[in-house]
Amino acid sequence: MKCEVSRESMPAVPWLAAGVLLALPAWAHEQSGQAAGFVTGMLHPVSGLDHVLAMVAVGLWGAQLGAPAIWLLPVTFPLVMAFGGFLGLLGVPLPGVEVGIAVSAILLGAMVATQSRPPLWLAAALVGFFAVFHGHAHGTELPAGESGLLYSIGFVIVTGLLHATGIAIGLVHRWRKGRIALRGAGAVVGAAGVFFLWRALA
Amino acid sequence: MAGAGLRRRARAASACAWLLLASTGASAHLPDTGLGPLADGALHLFLSFDDLLAVVAMAVLASQHDEATAQRAAGALPAAWLAGGLAGFAAGKAYLPASATSLSLIALGVLVAAGRRLPRALVTALAVAAGLAHGLFNGAALATARHDGMALAGIVGAALVVTTLIVAPGLRLQATGARIAMRVAGSWIAAIGLLSLGWTLSGRL
């Protein structure tokens, strides 16, 4: 086997060599559990299908509604969700959290499926109301010994990325068949919400 | 009526007391780069996300305004950070509740998310307040852990670099999409600050 180094890759060699030769020994930074907190926070939102579907549905609905809802809803959700998490951290009880999460999937799915266009304030209030349940349930589940701050950063970033995923998928709304597909996706989210509700009440 | 007012005041007083009682000792976690205290301090900023997010939020807030306001805020933040840091280093105590850094994230994040133009004096005052608060904690932590004071210069230098790197191109970003991205980032920072406040008050941070 012949190993070839292309002319284009040659300029990278001195930098690579410098990087290797100037590498410092590993330095101590005594903050155990920091990275683990970040990773746990990032993984937590995607570990529950109920949370994932509701987050994506927020993005889908935002894309369907267009500006300014397309960015206002994803701005509202993390803020109010964090407030829910804040309440959970202070030990303020919130009854029917699992039911609230399931109903959020049903309603958000129904909004997308029926292409509902309520006033902007009402859409934001609806999204904000259910965000409290999601924050209360998911924002506080930090394993012992991990960084709460980094958990929060990971949690908020991935929640925002799930909204962005919903918005990206929702861009198919500009095509006729895409609008039909989007409504179908809303129906699927709503149906999943019914299943989550049944499971929460069982 | 008087009873209701008294109850309101009592509730406000207990909330204040709670925030103050929740304060904890400053904790130093300066990395050892092997390049001296200046580099240790510079790296510290990039490993302390409560400080880094405050710098980012303040820089984004500044870049949402006109050039003169942004320049003044970009200078005020590191200057106040240095002043606060020196005061904290000299006193060995931050004299602020631990929740102050979370509150700064919430306030700056909400203002960025709102995307409203603020008076120049208010933006400067916010930069000074944020710089003083975070600097006080840094200085007190360095003194408590008996670190070299030069680390503070590294922290302030890094804060200046990060602020400049965000403000300079940020001022040029006039596209609607970029402005929206800034506001979304603000809402994320405020959300992180709110959760961070919850962790602090619950004693789990």
Coordinates of C-alpha atoms in Angstrom, one line a residue:
Chain A
M1 CA 0.0 0.0 0.0
K2 CA 1.4 3.4 -1.0
C3 CA 0.9 6.3 1.3
E4 CA 0.5 9.6 -0.6
V5 CA 0.6 13.1 0.8
S6 CA -1.1 15.5 -1.6
R7 CA 0.4 18.9 -2.3
E8 CA -2.8 20.6 -0.9
S9 CA -2.3 18.9 2.5
M10 CA 1.3 19.9 2.8
P11 CA 0.7 23.4 4.4
A12 CA -1.1 21.6 7.3
V13 CA 2.0 19.5 8.2
P14 CA 3.9 22.3 10.0
W15 CA 0.8 23.2 12.0
L16 CA 0.2 19.5 12.9
A17 CA 3.9 19.2 13.9
A18 CA 3.7 22.3 16.0
G19 CA 0.5 21.1 17.6
V20 CA 2.2 17.9 18.6
L21 CA 5.5 19.4 19.7
L22 CA 4.0 22.2 21.6
A23 CA 1.3 20.1 23.3
L24 CA 1.3 20.8 27.1
P25 CA 1.0 18.1 29.7
A26 CA -2.6 17.6 30.8
W27 CA -3.5 20.1 33.5
A28 CA -5.5 19.5 36.6
H29 CA -8.9 21.1 36.8
E30 CA -10.5 19.7 39.9
Q31 CA -14.1 19.9 39.0
S32 CA -15.3 16.4 38.9
G33 CA -18.6 15.7 37.3
Q34 CA -18.6 18.8 35.1
A35 CA -18.6 17.2 31.7
A36 CA -20.9 14.5 33.0
G37 CA -23.5 17.1 34.0
F38 CA -23.4 18.6 30.5
V39 CA -23.8 15.3 28.8
T40 CA -26.6 14.2 31.2
G41 CA -28.4 17.6 30.5
M42 CA -28.0 17.1 26.8
L43 CA -29.2 13.6 26.8
H44 CA -32.1 14.1 29.1
P45 CA -34.5 15.9 26.8
V46 CA -34.1 13.2 24.1
S47 CA -34.5 10.4 26.6
G48 CA -38.3 10.8 26.8
L49 CA -40.4 10.6 23.7
D50 CA -43.2 12.7 25.2
H51 CA -40.7 15.6 25.7
V52 CA -39.2 15.2 22.2
L53 CA -42.5 15.1 20.4
A54 CA -43.8 18.2 22.3
M55 CA -40.6 20.2 21.6
V56 CA -40.6 19.3 17.9
A57 CA -44.4 20.1 17.7
V58 CA -43.6 23.6 19.0
G59 CA -41.2 24.1 16.1
L60 CA -43.6 22.6 13.6
W61 CA -46.4 24.9 14.8
G62 CA -44.1 27.9 14.7
A63 CA -43.1 27.1 11.1
Q64 CA -46.7 26.7 10.2
L65 CA -47.7 30.0 11.8
G66 CA -44.7 31.9 10.2
A67 CA -43.1 35.1 11.5
P68 CA -43.1 36.2 14.2
A69 CA -44.4 33.0 15.9
I70 CA -41.7 30.9 14.2
W71 CA -39.1 32.4 16.6
L72 CA -41.4 33.7 19.4
L73 CA -42.7 30.3 20.4
P74 CA -39.2 28.7 20.7
V75 CA -38.1 31.8 22.7
T76 CA -41.1 31.5 25.0
F77 CA -40.8 27.8 25.6
P78 CA -37.2 27.5 27.1
L79 CA -37.8 30.6 29.3
V80 CA -41.1 29.3 30.8
M81 CA -39.7 25.7 30.9
A82 CA -36.8 27.0 33.0
F83 CA -39.3 28.6 35.3
G84 CA -41.0 25.2 35.7
G85 CA -37.6 23.7 36.5
F86 CA -37.0 26.5 39.0
L87 CA -40.2 25.7 40.8
G88 CA -39.2 22.0 40.8
L89 CA -35.8 22.8 42.3
L90 CA -37.4 24.8 45.1
G91 CA -39.7 21.9 45.8
V92 CA -42.8 23.7 44.8
P93 CA -45.3 20.8 43.9
L94 CA -47.0 20.9 40.6
P95 CA -49.9 18.4 40.4
G96 CA -50.5 16.3 37.3
V97 CA -47.1 16.8 35.7
E98 CA -47.2 13.7 33.5
V99 CA -50.8 14.4 32.5
G100 CA -49.8 18.0 31.6
I101 CA -47.0 16.7 29.4
A102 CA -49.3 14.3 27.7
V103 CA -52.0 16.9 27.1
S104 CA -49.3 19.3 25.7
A105 CA -48.5 16.7 23.0
I106 CA -52.3 16.3 22.3
L107 CA -53.0 20.0 22.0
L108 CA -49.8 20.9 20.1
G109 CA -50.3 18.0 17.7
A110 CA -54.0 19.1 17.2
M111 CA -52.9 22.7 16.5
V112 CA -50.5 21.5 13.8
A113 CA -53.0 18.9 12.4
T114 CA -55.8 21.5 12.1
Q115 CA -53.4 24.3 11.1
S116 CA -54.9 26.5 13.9
R117 CA -54.0 30.1 13.8
P118 CA -54.9 31.6 17.2
P119 CA -53.8 35.2 18.1
L120 CA -50.0 35.3 18.8
W121 CA -50.5 36.0 22.5
L122 CA -52.8 32.9 22.8
A123 CA -50.3 30.7 21.0
A124 CA -47.5 31.9 23.2
A125 CA -49.6 31.5 26.4
L126 CA -50.5 27.9 25.4
V127 CA -46.9 26.9 24.7
G128 CA -45.8 28.7 27.8
F129 CA -48.4 27.0 30.0
F130 CA -47.3 23.5 29.0
A131 CA -43.6 24.4 29.1
V132 CA -44.0 24.7 32.9
F133 CA -44.8 21.0 33.1
H134 CA -41.9 20.0 30.9
G135 CA -39.5 22.0 33.0
H136 CA -40.8 20.8 36.3
A137 CA -40.5 17.1 35.2
H138 CA -37.3 17.2 33.3
G139 CA -35.3 20.2 34.4
T140 CA -34.3 18.9 37.8
E141 CA -33.3 15.3 37.4
L142 CA -29.6 15.8 38.1
P143 CA -27.6 12.7 39.2
A144 CA -25.6 13.3 42.4
G145 CA -22.1 14.8 42.0
E146 CA -22.7 16.4 38.6
S147 CA -22.7 20.2 37.8
G148 CA -26.2 21.7 37.9
L149 CA -25.1 24.6 35.8
L150 CA -23.7 22.5 33.0
Y151 CA -26.7 20.2 33.2
S152 CA -28.9 23.2 32.7
I153 CA -26.8 24.4 29.7
G154 CA -27.0 21.0 28.1
F155 CA -30.7 20.7 28.8
V156 CA -31.6 24.2 27.4
I157 CA -29.4 23.8 24.3
V158 CA -30.9 20.4 23.3
T159 CA -34.4 21.7 24.0
G160 CA -33.7 24.6 21.7
L161 CA -32.2 22.3 19.1
L162 CA -35.4 20.1 19.2
H163 CA -37.4 23.3 18.5
A164 CA -35.0 24.1 15.6
T165 CA -35.5 20.5 14.3
G166 CA -39.3 21.1 14.3
I167 CA -38.8 24.4 12.5
A168 CA -36.6 22.8 9.9
I169 CA -39.1 20.0 9.3
G170 CA -41.9 22.6 9.3
L171 CA -40.3 24.4 6.3
V172 CA -42.0 21.8 4.1
H173 CA -45.1 23.9 4.8
R174 CA -44.3 26.0 1.7
W175 CA -45.2 23.1 -0.6
R176 CA -48.7 21.8 -1.0
K177 CA -47.8 18.1 -0.3
G178 CA -45.6 19.4 2.5
R179 CA -48.6 21.0 4.2
I180 CA -50.4 17.7 4.1
A181 CA -47.4 15.9 5.5
L182 CA -47.1 18.5 8.2
R183 CA -50.7 18.1 9.2
G184 CA -50.2 14.3 9.3
A185 CA -47.2 14.8 11.5
G186 CA -49.3 16.9 13.9
A187 CA -51.9 14.1 14.0
V188 CA -49.1 11.6 14.9
V189 CA -47.9 13.8 17.7
G190 CA -51.5 14.2 19.0
A191 CA -52.1 10.4 18.8
A192 CA -48.9 9.8 20.7
G193 CA -50.1 12.3 23.3
V194 CA -53.3 10.3 23.7
F195 CA -51.1 7.2 24.4
F196 CA -49.0 9.2 26.9
L197 CA -52.2 10.4 28.6
W198 CA -53.6 6.8 28.8
R199 CA -50.3 5.7 30.3
A200 CA -50.2 8.5 32.8
L201 CA -53.8 7.8 34.0
A202 CA -53.4 4.0 34.0
Chain B
M1 CA -55.4 47.3 54.0
A2 CA -52.5 48.0 56.4
G3 CA -52.3 44.3 57.3
A4 CA -52.1 43.3 53.6
G5 CA -49.3 45.9 53.0
L6 CA -47.4 44.5 56.1
R7 CA -47.8 41.0 54.8
R8 CA -46.5 42.1 51.4
R9 CA -43.5 43.7 53.0
A10 CA -42.9 40.7 55.2
R11 CA -43.0 38.4 52.1
A12 CA -40.5 40.7 50.3
A13 CA -38.2 40.8 53.3
S14 CA -38.2 37.0 53.7
A15 CA -37.5 36.7 49.9
C16 CA -34.5 39.0 50.3
A17 CA -33.3 37.2 53.4
W18 CA -33.6 33.9 51.5
L19 CA -31.4 35.2 48.7
L20 CA -28.9 36.5 51.1
L21 CA -28.8 33.4 53.3
A22 CA -28.4 31.3 50.2
S23 CA -25.0 32.9 49.6
T24 CA -22.1 30.6 49.8
G25 CA -18.4 31.1 50.1
A26 CA -16.5 31.8 46.9
S27 CA -15.0 28.8 45.4
A28 CA -11.8 28.9 43.4
H29 CA -11.2 26.4 40.6
L30 CA -8.3 27.9 38.7
P31 CA -6.8 25.5 36.1
D32 CA -3.1 25.0 36.1
T33 CA -1.9 25.5 32.5
G34 CA 1.7 25.5 33.4
L35 CA 2.0 28.9 31.7
G36 CA 1.7 31.1 34.7
P37 CA -1.2 32.8 36.6
L38 CA -2.0 35.1 33.6
A39 CA -2.8 32.1 31.4
D40 CA -4.5 30.3 34.3
G41 CA -6.8 33.2 34.7
A42 CA -7.5 33.5 31.0
L43 CA -8.4 29.9 30.8
H44 CA -10.5 30.1 34.0
L45 CA -13.1 32.3 32.1
F46 CA -13.6 29.7 29.5
L47 CA -14.2 27.0 32.1
S48 CA -16.5 29.0 34.3
F49 CA -19.7 29.1 32.3
D50 CA -21.5 31.4 34.7
D51 CA -18.9 34.0 34.0
L52 CA -18.5 33.2 30.3
L53 CA -22.3 33.4 29.7
A54 CA -22.5 36.7 31.4
V55 CA -19.7 38.1 29.2
V56 CA -21.5 36.7 26.1
A57 CA -24.9 38.0 27.1
M58 CA -23.5 41.5 27.9
A59 CA -21.6 41.6 24.6
V60 CA -24.6 40.5 22.6
L61 CA -26.8 43.1 24.4
A62 CA -24.2 45.8 23.6
S63 CA -24.1 44.7 19.9
Q64 CA -27.9 45.1 19.7
H65 CA -27.3 48.9 20.2
D66 CA -25.5 51.6 18.3
E67 CA -21.7 51.7 17.9
A68 CA -21.1 54.3 20.6
T69 CA -23.2 52.5 23.2
A70 CA -21.6 49.1 22.3
Q71 CA -18.1 50.5 22.6
R72 CA -18.8 52.1 25.9
A73 CA -20.3 48.9 27.3
A74 CA -17.5 46.8 25.8
G75 CA -15.0 48.9 27.7
A76 CA -17.0 49.2 30.9
L77 CA -17.5 45.5 31.4
P78 CA -13.8 44.5 31.7
A79 CA -13.0 47.7 33.6
A80 CA -15.7 47.0 36.2
W81 CA -14.6 43.4 36.3
L82 CA -11.1 44.5 37.2
A83 CA -12.4 46.9 39.8
G84 CA -14.7 44.3 41.3
G85 CA -11.9 41.7 41.2
L86 CA -9.4 43.9 43.0
A87 CA -12.0 44.8 45.6
G88 CA -12.9 41.1 46.1
F89 CA -9.2 40.1 46.2
A90 CA -8.4 42.8 48.8
A91 CA -11.4 41.9 51.0
G92 CA -11.3 38.2 50.5
K93 CA -15.1 38.2 50.4
A94 CA -17.6 38.9 47.7
Y95 CA -20.2 40.5 49.9
L96 CA -22.8 39.3 47.5
P97 CA -25.2 36.4 47.6
A98 CA -24.2 33.4 45.4
S99 CA -27.4 33.9 43.5
A100 CA -26.1 37.3 42.1
T101 CA -24.3 35.6 39.1
S102 CA -27.5 33.7 38.2
L103 CA -29.5 36.9 38.5
S104 CA -27.2 38.7 36.2
L105 CA -27.6 35.9 33.6
I106 CA -31.4 36.2 33.9
A107 CA -31.5 40.0 33.6
L108 CA -29.0 40.1 30.7
G109 CA -30.6 37.2 28.9
V110 CA -34.2 38.6 29.2
L111 CA -33.0 42.0 27.9
V112 CA -31.2 40.3 24.9
A113 CA -34.3 38.2 24.2
A114 CA -36.6 41.3 24.4
G115 CA -34.4 43.0 21.8
R116 CA -35.4 46.5 22.8
R117 CA -33.2 49.5 22.4
L118 CA -32.1 50.8 25.9
P119 CA -30.7 54.2 26.9
R120 CA -26.9 54.3 26.6
A121 CA -26.5 55.0 30.4
L122 CA -28.6 51.9 31.3
V123 CA -26.5 49.6 29.0
T124 CA -23.3 51.0 30.5
A125 CA -24.8 50.6 34.1
L126 CA -25.6 47.0 33.3
A127 CA -22.1 46.4 32.0
V128 CA -20.7 47.9 35.2
A129 CA -23.0 46.0 37.5
A130 CA -22.3 42.7 35.8
G131 CA -18.6 43.3 35.7
L132 CA -18.5 44.3 39.4
A133 CA -20.5 41.3 40.5
H134 CA -18.6 38.7 38.6
G135 CA -15.3 40.4 39.3
L136 CA -16.0 40.4 43.1
F137 CA -16.6 36.7 43.1
N138 CA -13.5 36.0 41.0
G139 CA -11.3 38.3 43.2
A140 CA -12.6 36.8 46.5
A141 CA -12.2 33.3 45.2
L142 CA -8.6 34.0 44.1
A143 CA -7.8 35.5 47.6
T144 CA -9.5 32.6 49.4
A145 CA -7.6 30.0 47.5
R146 CA -4.3 32.1 47.9
H147 CA -3.8 32.3 44.1
D148 CA -1.6 34.8 42.5
G149 CA -3.4 38.1 41.8
M150 CA -2.1 38.2 38.3
A151 CA -4.7 35.5 37.5
L152 CA -7.3 38.3 37.8
A153 CA -5.6 40.1 34.9
G154 CA -5.9 37.0 32.8
I155 CA -9.6 36.7 33.6
V156 CA -10.2 40.4 32.7
G157 CA -8.1 40.1 29.6
A158 CA -10.1 37.1 28.4
A159 CA -13.3 38.9 29.2
L160 CA -12.1 41.9 27.1
V161 CA -11.2 39.6 24.2
V162 CA -14.5 37.7 24.2
T163 CA -16.5 40.9 24.5
T164 CA -14.6 42.5 21.6
L165 CA -14.8 39.4 19.4
I166 CA -18.6 39.4 19.8
V167 CA -19.3 43.1 19.8
A168 CA -17.2 44.0 16.7
P169 CA -18.9 41.6 14.2
G170 CA -22.2 41.8 16.2
L171 CA -22.6 45.4 15.3
R172 CA -22.3 44.6 11.6
L173 CA -25.0 41.9 11.8
Q174 CA -28.1 43.7 10.6
A175 CA -29.9 40.8 8.9
T176 CA -33.2 39.8 10.5
G177 CA -32.1 36.2 10.9
A178 CA -29.0 37.3 12.8
R179 CA -31.0 39.6 15.1
I180 CA -33.4 36.8 15.8
A181 CA -30.6 34.4 16.6
M182 CA -29.3 36.9 19.1
R183 CA -32.7 37.1 20.8
V184 CA -33.0 33.3 20.9
A185 CA -29.5 33.0 22.4
G186 CA -30.7 35.6 25.0
S187 CA -33.7 33.4 25.9
W188 CA -31.4 30.4 26.3
I189 CA -29.1 32.3 28.6
A190 CA -32.0 33.6 30.7
A191 CA -33.3 30.0 30.9
I192 CA -29.9 28.7 32.0
G193 CA -29.7 31.6 34.6
L194 CA -33.1 30.7 36.0
L195 CA -32.2 27.0 36.4
S196 CA -28.9 28.0 37.9
L197 CA -30.7 30.2 40.4
G198 CA -32.9 27.2 41.3
W199 CA -29.8 25.0 41.8
T200 CA -28.2 27.7 44.0
L201 CA -31.2 28.3 46.1
S202 CA -31.8 24.6 46.5
G203 CA -28.2 24.2 47.7
R204 CA -27.4 21.7 44.9
L205 CA -25.1 23.9 42.7

